[in-house]
PDB file of C-alpha atoms and ligand atoms in Angstrom:
ATOM      1  CA  MET A   1      96.168  94.454 130.760  1.00  0.00           C
ATOM      2  CA  ASN A   2      95.828  91.967 128.228  1.00  0.00           C
ATOM      3  CA  VAL A   3      99.044  91.662 126.568  1.00  0.00           C
ATOM      4  CA  LEU A   4      97.340  90.746 123.478  1.00  0.00           C
ATOM      5  CA  LEU A   5      95.819  94.104 123.157  1.00  0.00           C
ATOM      6  CA  LYS A   6      97.258  97.053 121.716  1.00  0.00           C
ATOM      7  CA  ASN A   7      96.694 100.674 122.866  1.00  0.00           C
ATOM      8  CA  LYS A   8      95.994 103.792 120.296  1.00  0.00           C
ATOM      9  CA  SER A   9      99.436 105.072 120.224  1.00  0.00           C
ATOM     10  CA  GLU A  10     100.562 101.506 119.545  1.00  0.00           C
ATOM     11  CA  ILE A  11      97.731 101.218 116.708  1.00  0.00           C
ATOM     12  CA  LYS A  12      98.671 104.406 115.188  1.00  0.00           C
ATOM     13  CA  LYS A  13     102.391 103.242 114.470  1.00  0.00           C
ATOM     14  CA  ILE A  14     101.162  99.893 113.495  1.00  0.00           C
ATOM     15  CA  LYS A  15      99.195 101.581 110.798  1.00  0.00           C
ATOM     16  CA  ILE A  16     102.139 103.867 109.435  1.00  0.00           C
ATOM     17  CA  ALA A  17     104.219 100.948 109.117  1.00  0.00           C
ATOM     18  CA  SER A  18     101.386  98.841 107.500  1.00  0.00           C
ATOM     19  CA  LYS A  19     101.147 101.474 104.922  1.00  0.00           C
ATOM     20  CA  ILE A  20     104.575 101.611 104.147  1.00  0.00           C
ATOM     21  CA  ALA A  21     104.607  97.841 103.721  1.00  0.00           C
ATOM     22  CA  SER A  22     101.091  97.890 101.404  1.00  0.00           C
ATOM     23  CA  GLU A  23     103.155 100.698  99.272  1.00  0.00           C
ATOM     24  CA  VAL A  24     105.849  98.265  98.752  1.00  0.00           C
ATOM     25  CA  LEU A  25     103.768  95.463  97.256  1.00  0.00           C
ATOM     26  CA  GLU A  26     101.922  98.329  94.748  1.00  0.00           C
ATOM     27  CA  MET A  27     106.010  99.911  93.902  1.00  0.00           C
ATOM     28  CA  ILE A  28     106.857  96.601  92.712  1.00  0.00           C
ATOM     29  CA  LYS A  29     104.313  95.356  90.822  1.00  0.00           C
ATOM     30  CA  SER A  30     105.637  96.945  87.584  1.00  0.00           C
ATOM     31  CA  TYR A  31     109.254  95.054  88.166  1.00  0.00           C
ATOM     32  CA  VAL A  32     107.922  91.193  88.469  1.00  0.00           C
ATOM     33  CA  ILE A  33     108.696  90.627  84.970  1.00  0.00           C
ATOM     34  CA  PRO A  34     110.788  88.177  82.823  1.00  0.00           C
ATOM     35  CA  ASN A  35     114.498  88.077  82.980  1.00  0.00           C
ATOM     36  CA  ILE A  36     114.449  90.224  86.358  1.00  0.00           C
ATOM     37  CA  THR A  37     116.480  88.285  89.112  1.00  0.00           C
ATOM     38  CA  THR A  38     114.954  87.870  92.955  1.00  0.00           C
ATOM     39  CA  LEU A  39     117.808  89.866  94.352  1.00  0.00           C
ATOM     40  CA  GLU A  40     117.274  92.692  91.955  1.00  0.00           C
ATOM     41  CA  LEU A  41     113.319  92.650  93.445  1.00  0.00           C
ATOM     42  CA  ASN A  42     114.866  92.641  96.931  1.00  0.00           C
ATOM     43  CA  ASP A  43     117.544  95.429  96.538  1.00  0.00           C
ATOM     44  CA  ILE A  44     114.385  97.324  94.843  1.00  0.00           C
ATOM     45  CA  CYS A  45     112.299  96.897  97.854  1.00  0.00           C
ATOM     46  CA  HIS A  46     115.270  97.235 100.293  1.00  0.00           C
ATOM     47  CA  ASP A  47     115.477 100.760  98.910  1.00  0.00           C
ATOM     48  CA  PHE A  48     112.122 102.115  98.751  1.00  0.00           C
ATOM     49  CA  ILE A  49     111.704 101.443 102.461  1.00  0.00           C
ATOM     50  CA  ILE A  50     114.933 103.078 103.260  1.00  0.00           C
ATOM     51  CA  LYS A  51     113.717 105.841 101.655  1.00  0.00           C
ATOM     52  CA  LYS A  52     110.653 105.888 103.735  1.00  0.00           C
ATOM     53  CA  LYS A  53     113.037 105.964 106.849  1.00  0.00           C
ATOM     54  CA  ALA A  54     111.854 102.945 107.684  1.00  0.00           C
ATOM     55  CA  ILE A  55     113.582  99.385 108.321  1.00  0.00           C
ATOM     56  CA  PRO A  56     112.720  96.113 106.320  1.00  0.00           C
ATOM     57  CA  GLY A  57     111.947  93.412 109.189  1.00  0.00           C
ATOM     58  CA  CYS A  58     113.217  90.358 107.422  1.00  0.00           C
ATOM     59  CA  LEU A  59     116.642  91.767 107.279  1.00  0.00           C
ATOM     60  CA  GLY A  60     118.813  90.139 109.898  1.00  0.00           C
ATOM     61  CA  TYR A  61     115.859  88.105 111.888  1.00  0.00           C
ATOM     62  CA  GLN A  62     117.046  85.219 113.031  1.00  0.00           C
ATOM     63  CA  GLY A  63     119.882  85.500 110.692  1.00  0.00           C
ATOM     64  CA  PHE A  64     117.749  85.747 107.667  1.00  0.00           C
ATOM     65  CA  PRO A  65     120.410  87.359 104.670  1.00  0.00           C
ATOM     66  CA  LYS A  66     117.960  89.471 102.931  1.00  0.00           C
ATOM     67  CA  SER A  67     114.962  92.279 103.091  1.00  0.00           C
ATOM     68  CA  VAL A  68     112.136  90.486 101.890  1.00  0.00           C
ATOM     69  CA  CYS A  69     111.206  87.138 101.373  1.00  0.00           C
ATOM     70  CA  ILE A  70     110.683  85.893  97.462  1.00  0.00           C
ATOM     71  CA  SER A  71     108.770  82.355  96.916  1.00  0.00           C
ATOM     72  CA  VAL A  72     108.626  81.207  93.395  1.00  0.00           C
ATOM     73  CA  ASN A  73     106.058  78.427  92.397  1.00  0.00           C
ATOM     74  CA  ASP A  74     106.635  75.362  94.662  1.00  0.00           C
ATOM     75  CA  ILE A  75     108.448  77.367  97.456  1.00  0.00           C
ATOM     76  CA  VAL A  76     105.915  78.022  99.626  1.00  0.00           C
ATOM     77  CA  CYS A  77     107.275  80.619 102.099  1.00  0.00           C
ATOM     78  CA  HIS A  78     110.692  82.550 103.201  1.00  0.00           C
ATOM     79  CA  GLY A  79     112.187  82.266  99.725  1.00  0.00           C
ATOM     80  CA  ILE A  80     115.624  84.081  99.650  1.00  0.00           C
ATOM     81  CA  PRO A  81     116.754  86.392  97.238  1.00  0.00           C
ATOM     82  CA  ASN A  82     119.426  85.279  95.035  1.00  0.00           C
ATOM     83  CA  LYS A  83     121.377  86.991  92.230  1.00  0.00           C
ATOM     84  CA  ASN A  84     120.979  83.653  90.200  1.00  0.00           C
ATOM     85  CA  LYS A  85     117.213  83.237  90.108  1.00  0.00           C
ATOM     86  CA  LYS A  86     115.799  84.766  87.243  1.00  0.00           C
ATOM     87  CA  LEU A  87     112.011  84.643  87.014  1.00  0.00           C
ATOM     88  CA  LYS A  88     110.675  83.728  83.569  1.00  0.00           C
ATOM     89  CA  ASN A  89     107.218  83.417  81.879  1.00  0.00           C
ATOM     90  CA  GLY A  90     104.597  81.739  83.892  1.00  0.00           C
ATOM     91  CA  ASP A  91     106.345  82.107  87.127  1.00  0.00           C
ATOM     92  CA  ILE A  92     104.138  82.527  90.360  1.00  0.00           C
ATOM     93  CA  VAL A  93     105.986  84.666  92.528  1.00  0.00           C
ATOM     94  CA  ASN A  94     105.075  85.734  96.407  1.00  0.00           C
ATOM     95  CA  ILE A  95     106.779  88.901  98.143  1.00  0.00           C
ATOM     96  CA  ASP A  96     106.699  89.190 101.862  1.00  0.00           C
ATOM     97  CA  VAL A  97     107.315  92.372 103.242  1.00  0.00           C
ATOM     98  CA  THR A  98     107.837  93.294 106.646  1.00  0.00           C
ATOM     99  CA  VAL A  99     108.436  96.664 107.737  1.00  0.00           C
ATOM    100  CA  VAL A 100     109.447  98.523 111.176  1.00  0.00           C
ATOM    101  CA  LYS A 101     108.662 101.845 111.653  1.00  0.00           C
ATOM    102  CA  ASN A 102     109.131 103.690 114.807  1.00  0.00           C
ATOM    103  CA  LYS A 103     109.931 100.563 116.471  1.00  0.00           C
ATOM    104  CA  TYR A 104     106.607  98.958 115.262  1.00  0.00           C
ATOM    105  CA  TYR A 105     105.644  96.177 112.767  1.00  0.00           C
ATOM    106  CA  SER A 106     103.937  95.748 109.892  1.00  0.00           C
ATOM    107  CA  ASP A 107     103.653  92.167 107.520  1.00  0.00           C
ATOM    108  CA  THR A 108     101.983  91.938 104.049  1.00  0.00           C
ATOM    109  CA  SER A 109     102.291  89.791 101.310  1.00  0.00           C
ATOM    110  CA  LYS A 110     100.848  89.255  97.590  1.00  0.00           C
ATOM    111  CA  MET A 111     101.304  86.827  94.432  1.00  0.00           C
ATOM    112  CA  PHE A 112     102.495  88.471  91.184  1.00  0.00           C
ATOM    113  CA  PHE A 113     102.310  86.485  87.663  1.00  0.00           C
ATOM    114  CA  VAL A 114     105.448  86.757  85.865  1.00  0.00           C
ATOM    115  CA  GLY A 115     104.020  87.187  82.146  1.00  0.00           C
ATOM    116  CA  LYS A 116     101.150  84.992  81.670  1.00  0.00           C
ATOM    117  CA  PRO A 117      99.735  82.462  83.823  1.00  0.00           C
ATOM    118  CA  SER A 118      98.450  78.557  83.740  1.00  0.00           C
ATOM    119  CA  ILE A 119      95.019  78.134  84.400  1.00  0.00           C
ATOM    120  CA  LEU A 120      96.157  76.007  87.273  1.00  0.00           C
ATOM    121  CA  SER A 121      98.143  79.082  88.823  1.00  0.00           C
ATOM    122  CA  LYS A 122      95.310  81.342  88.437  1.00  0.00           C
ATOM    123  CA  ARG A 123      92.826  79.237  90.059  1.00  0.00           C
ATOM    124  CA  LEU A 124      95.254  78.577  93.060  1.00  0.00           C
ATOM    125  CA  CYS A 125      96.524  82.502  93.359  1.00  0.00           C
ATOM    126  CA  TYR A 126      92.424  83.000  93.317  1.00  0.00           C
ATOM    127  CA  VAL A 127      91.591  80.228  95.912  1.00  0.00           C
ATOM    128  CA  ALA A 128      94.297  81.666  98.404  1.00  0.00           C
ATOM    129  CA  LYS A 129      93.041  85.051  97.872  1.00  0.00           C
ATOM    130  CA  LYS A 130      89.761  84.350  98.337  1.00  0.00           C
ATOM    131  CA  SER A 131      90.640  82.173 101.751  1.00  0.00           C
ATOM    132  CA  LEU A 132      92.123  85.257 103.351  1.00  0.00           C
ATOM    133  CA  TYR A 133      89.296  87.449 102.124  1.00  0.00           C
ATOM    134  CA  LEU A 134      86.601  85.057 103.315  1.00  0.00           C
ATOM    135  CA  ALA A 135      88.545  85.162 106.923  1.00  0.00           C
ATOM    136  CA  ILE A 136      88.703  88.613 107.020  1.00  0.00           C
ATOM    137  CA  LYS A 137      85.116  88.976 106.710  1.00  0.00           C
ATOM    138  CA  VAL A 138      84.056  86.268 109.575  1.00  0.00           C
ATOM    139  CA  ILE A 139      86.479  87.799 111.926  1.00  0.00           C
ATOM    140  CA  LYS A 140      84.662  90.222 114.796  1.00  0.00           C
ATOM    141  CA  PRO A 141      85.017  90.392 118.823  1.00  0.00           C
ATOM    142  CA  GLU A 142      83.944  87.537 120.690  1.00  0.00           C
ATOM    143  CA  ILE A 143      84.074  84.553 118.252  1.00  0.00           C
ATOM    144  CA  LYS A 144      86.600  82.169 118.681  1.00  0.00           C
ATOM    145  CA  LEU A 145      90.062  82.025 116.888  1.00  0.00           C
ATOM    146  CA  TYR A 146      89.340  78.673 115.313  1.00  0.00           C
ATOM    147  CA  LYS A 147      86.690  80.314 113.312  1.00  0.00           C
ATOM    148  CA  ILE A 148      89.706  81.800 111.260  1.00  0.00           C
ATOM    149  CA  GLY A 149      90.937  78.578 110.338  1.00  0.00           C
ATOM    150  CA  GLU A 150      88.069  76.375 110.134  1.00  0.00           C
ATOM    151  CA  THR A 151      87.184  79.165 107.383  1.00  0.00           C
ATOM    152  CA  ILE A 152      89.876  79.225 105.289  1.00  0.00           C
ATOM    153  CA  GLN A 153      90.108  75.263 105.624  1.00  0.00           C
ATOM    154  CA  LYS A 154      86.402  74.331 104.497  1.00  0.00           C
ATOM    155  CA  TYR A 155      86.847  76.814 101.496  1.00  0.00           C
ATOM    156  CA  VAL A 156      90.242  75.646 100.158  1.00  0.00           C
ATOM    157  CA  GLU A 157      89.647  72.179 100.402  1.00  0.00           C
ATOM    158  CA  LYS A 158      86.287  72.232  98.590  1.00  0.00           C
ATOM    159  CA  LYS A 159      88.295  73.980  95.906  1.00  0.00           C
ATOM    160  CA  GLY A 160      90.659  70.940  95.904  1.00  0.00           C
ATOM    161  CA  PHE A 161      93.726  72.427  97.287  1.00  0.00           C
ATOM    162  CA  SER A 162      95.443  71.766 100.865  1.00  0.00           C
ATOM    163  CA  VAL A 163      96.315  74.360 103.539  1.00  0.00           C
ATOM    164  CA  VAL A 164      99.940  74.303 104.895  1.00  0.00           C
ATOM    165  CA  ARG A 165      99.895  73.102 108.617  1.00  0.00           C
ATOM    166  CA  ASP A 166     103.500  74.283 109.525  1.00  0.00           C
ATOM    167  CA  TYR A 167     103.354  77.884 109.436  1.00  0.00           C
ATOM    168  CA  CYS A 168     100.708  80.433 110.603  1.00  0.00           C
ATOM    169  CA  GLY A 169      99.903  83.903 111.393  1.00  0.00           C
ATOM    170  CA  HIS A 170     100.943  85.642 114.393  1.00  0.00           C
ATOM    171  CA  GLY A 171     100.161  88.783 116.541  1.00  0.00           C
ATOM    172  CA  ILE A 172     102.105  91.784 115.433  1.00  0.00           C
ATOM    173  CA  GLY A 173     103.380  94.995 117.161  1.00  0.00           C
ATOM    174  CA  ARG A 174     106.358  95.803 119.243  1.00  0.00           C
ATOM    175  CA  TYR A 175     107.827  92.315 118.144  1.00  0.00           C
ATOM    176  CA  PHE A 176     107.593  90.871 114.578  1.00  0.00           C
ATOM    177  CA  HIS A 177     106.109  87.630 115.718  1.00  0.00           C
ATOM    178  CA  GLU A 178     103.614  87.493 118.945  1.00  0.00           C
ATOM    179  CA  GLU A 179     101.010  85.715 120.424  1.00  0.00           C
ATOM    180  CA  PRO A 180      98.539  84.311 119.313  1.00  0.00           C
ATOM    181  CA  GLN A 181      98.916  81.895 116.710  1.00  0.00           C
ATOM    182  CA  ILE A 182      96.782  82.259 113.966  1.00  0.00           C
ATOM    183  CA  LEU A 183      96.191  78.595 112.603  1.00  0.00           C
ATOM    184  CA  HIS A 184      94.973  78.480 109.149  1.00  0.00           C
ATOM    185  CA  TYR A 185      93.057  75.226 109.581  1.00  0.00           C
ATOM    186  CA  LYS A 186      90.538  74.156 111.913  1.00  0.00           C
ATOM    187  CA  SER A 187      91.588  73.336 115.496  1.00  0.00           C
ATOM    188  CA  ASN A 188      89.989  72.494 119.351  1.00  0.00           C
ATOM    189  CA  LYS A 189      93.292  74.129 120.679  1.00  0.00           C
ATOM    190  CA  ASN A 190      92.571  77.204 119.190  1.00  0.00           C
ATOM    191  CA  ASN A 191      89.752  78.323 121.769  1.00  0.00           C
ATOM    192  CA  LEU A 192      90.889  82.236 122.053  1.00  0.00           C
ATOM    193  CA  ILE A 193      88.318  84.647 121.916  1.00  0.00           C
ATOM    194  CA  ILE A 194      89.027  87.457 119.501  1.00  0.00           C
ATOM    195  CA  LYS A 195      88.618  90.905 121.233  1.00  0.00           C
ATOM    196  CA  LYS A 196      88.825  94.357 119.736  1.00  0.00           C
ATOM    197  CA  ASN A 197      92.032  96.083 119.416  1.00  0.00           C
ATOM    198  CA  MET A 198      93.827  92.651 118.907  1.00  0.00           C
ATOM    199  CA  VAL A 199      96.825  93.095 115.841  1.00  0.00           C
ATOM    200  CA  PHE A 200      97.520  89.734 114.077  1.00  0.00           C
ATOM    201  CA  THR A 201      98.243  88.476 110.492  1.00  0.00           C
ATOM    202  CA  ILE A 202      96.148  86.036 108.905  1.00  0.00           C
ATOM    203  CA  GLU A 203      98.663  84.551 105.705  1.00  0.00           C
ATOM    204  CA  PRO A 204      97.309  80.858 104.528  1.00  0.00           C
ATOM    205  CA  MET A 205      99.803  79.276 102.331  1.00  0.00           C
ATOM    206  CA  ILE A 206      97.950  76.663  99.869  1.00  0.00           C
ATOM    207  CA  ASN A 207      99.128  74.090  97.970  1.00  0.00           C
ATOM    208  CA  ALA A 208      98.114  72.680  94.916  1.00  0.00           C
ATOM    209  CA  GLY A 209      98.895  69.301  95.780  1.00  0.00           C
ATOM    210  CA  SER A 210      99.437  67.733  99.445  1.00  0.00           C
ATOM    211  CA  LYS A 211     100.010  70.202 102.323  1.00  0.00           C
ATOM    212  CA  SER A 212     103.353  68.223 103.275  1.00  0.00           C
ATOM    213  CA  VAL A 213     106.345  70.869 102.800  1.00  0.00           C
ATOM    214  CA  LYS A 214     109.872  70.429 103.262  1.00  0.00           C
ATOM    215  CA  CYS A 215     112.794  73.279 104.752  1.00  0.00           C
ATOM    216  CA  MET A 216     115.724  72.895 102.156  1.00  0.00           C
ATOM    217  CA  LYS A 217     119.363  73.286 103.478  1.00  0.00           C
ATOM    218  CA  ASP A 218     119.917  76.529 103.375  1.00  0.00           C
ATOM    219  CA  GLY A 219     117.576  76.556 106.605  1.00  0.00           C
ATOM    220  CA  TRP A 220     114.901  78.808 105.148  1.00  0.00           C
ATOM    221  CA  THR A 221     113.616  78.068 102.020  1.00  0.00           C
ATOM    222  CA  VAL A 222     110.665  76.125 102.182  1.00  0.00           C
ATOM    223  CA  LYS A 223     108.917  73.734  99.289  1.00  0.00           C
ATOM    224  CA  THR A 224     106.346  71.840  98.660  1.00  0.00           C
ATOM    225  CA  LYS A 225     106.985  67.879  99.422  1.00  0.00           C
ATOM    226  CA  ASP A 226     105.735  67.194  96.180  1.00  0.00           C
ATOM    227  CA  ARG A 227     107.072  70.165  94.412  1.00  0.00           C
ATOM    228  CA  SER A 228     103.369  71.357  93.349  1.00  0.00           C
ATOM    229  CA  LEU A 229     102.739  74.788  93.380  1.00  0.00           C
ATOM    230  CA  SER A 230     101.932  76.996  96.616  1.00  0.00           C
ATOM    231  CA  ALA A 231     100.374  80.440  96.914  1.00  0.00           C
ATOM    232  CA  GLN A 232     100.297  82.898  99.613  1.00  0.00           C
ATOM    233  CA  TYR A 233      98.525  85.905 100.796  1.00  0.00           C
ATOM    234  CA  GLU A 234      99.073  88.134 104.188  1.00  0.00           C
ATOM    235  CA  HIS A 235      97.710  91.391 105.528  1.00  0.00           C
ATOM    236  CA  THR A 236      97.569  92.587 109.000  1.00  0.00           C
ATOM    237  CA  VAL A 237      94.548  93.394 110.912  1.00  0.00           C
ATOM    238  CA  LEU A 238      93.144  95.441 113.449  1.00  0.00           C
ATOM    239  CA  ILE A 239      89.947  93.866 115.436  1.00  0.00           C
ATOM    240  CA  THR A 240      87.085  96.317 115.494  1.00  0.00           C
ATOM    241  CA  LYS A 241      84.137  96.991 117.240  1.00  0.00           C
ATOM    242  CA  ASN A 242      82.046  94.917 114.622  1.00  0.00           C
ATOM    243  CA  GLY A 243      84.863  93.218 112.549  1.00  0.00           C
ATOM    244  CA  CYS A 244      88.168  93.933 111.373  1.00  0.00           C
ATOM    245  CA  GLU A 245      90.198  96.888 109.663  1.00  0.00           C
ATOM    246  CA  ILE A 246      92.748  95.549 107.181  1.00  0.00           C
ATOM    247  CA  LEU A 247      95.664  97.680 107.947  1.00  0.00           C
ATOM    248  CA  THR A 248      97.874  96.559 104.820  1.00  0.00           C
ATOM    249  CA  LYS A 249      94.917  97.368 102.212  1.00  0.00           C
ATOM    250  CA  ARG A 250      96.597  98.619  99.186  1.00  0.00           C
ATOM    251  CA  GLU A 251      94.697 101.149  97.283  1.00  0.00           C
ATOM    252  CA  LYS A 252      93.764  99.241  94.532  1.00  0.00           C
ATOM    253  CA  GLU A 253      92.736  95.976  96.291  1.00  0.00           C
ATOM    254  CA  ASN A 254      89.110  95.357  95.864  1.00  0.00           C
ATOM    255  CA  ILE A 255      87.733  93.364  98.325  1.00  0.00           C
ATOM    256  CA  LYS A 256      84.251  92.989  97.342  1.00  0.00           C
ATOM    257  CA  ASN A 257      84.524  91.703  94.068  1.00  0.00           C
ATOM    258  CA  ASN A 258      86.242  88.720  94.898  1.00  0.00           C
TER     259      ASN A 258
HETATM  260  N1  MF3 B 301     106.949  87.232 106.703  1.00  0.00           N
HETATM  261  C1  MF3 B 301     107.222  86.188 107.308  1.00  0.00           C
HETATM  262  C2  MF3 B 301     105.864  86.192 107.897  1.00  0.00           C
HETATM  263  O1  MF3 B 301     104.775  86.431 107.447  1.00  0.00           O
HETATM  264  C3  MF3 B 301     108.463  85.749 108.130  1.00  0.00           C
HETATM  265  C4  MF3 B 301     109.437  86.183 107.706  1.00  0.00           C
HETATM  266  S1  MF3 B 301     110.895  85.495 108.524  1.00  0.00           S
HETATM  267  C5  MF3 B 301     112.229  85.825 107.612  1.00  0.00           C
HETATM  268  O2  MF3 B 301     105.901  85.912 109.109  1.00  0.00           O
HETATM  269  F1  MF3 B 301     113.171  85.892 108.318  1.00  0.00           F
HETATM  270  F2  MF3 B 301     112.116  85.059 106.532  1.00  0.00           F
HETATM  271  F3  MF3 B 301     111.905  87.162 107.122  1.00  0.00           F
HETATM  272 CO1   CO B 302     103.423  87.120 109.003  1.00  0.00          CO
HETATM  273 CO1   CO B 303     104.828  88.083 106.405  1.00  0.00          CO
END
């Protein structure tokens, strides 16, 4: 039995976790406004997940201290919610939600605008989102894994932005991070063939400036080295007979018009 493939009952559980994770991102939208702190946003997400009788997967994961990751502006990923970090007009914010339900994981994130975004912020977030959608469109059984990264990198670089190399997507299921690694750039090391019933995340991190990143002294917060803006979108997908199903798709999310 191939460990990368999920059976029916596992897929069912990942779907249940995915629905809750996507609902968190829908629910939190109206709270992402000027003057709210990232800790307050964390606590609202936490309470929502607990109310669904689920567990926030980030809390305590390798010692991560909060329930979701919140990454503002030049923070690329793994931002730690903080009572002193108030959002302000023009900020771009990624909220990354991992939910565990019946022992199975799901993982999704999206960008939010606080008040009115700059033209650059809007473009960057649009390109990050579209790069994820383009990758989702090419996925199907029997193609090689590097097609995902190739698709993302080609599009993003054509738009003048860069793809972060240091973090990747991942298989997901009984554990938060499983095989295979999903690179968001082309690499000939990524020759694995995609098969029906794989479940993995795609989560491109896209920088307005250079692709280089730097981890802060807190051991978690990752920033762009040049302090340029960064944007990320993440979905958990199930490989199907002819393509893939976005398990963390939000009800109002419109993929076709992008
Ligand atoms: N959610 C992140 C991912 O997409 C991982 C966060 S790990 C944490 O893989 F510990 F920072 F929460
Ligand atoms: Co992930
Ligand atoms: Co995530």
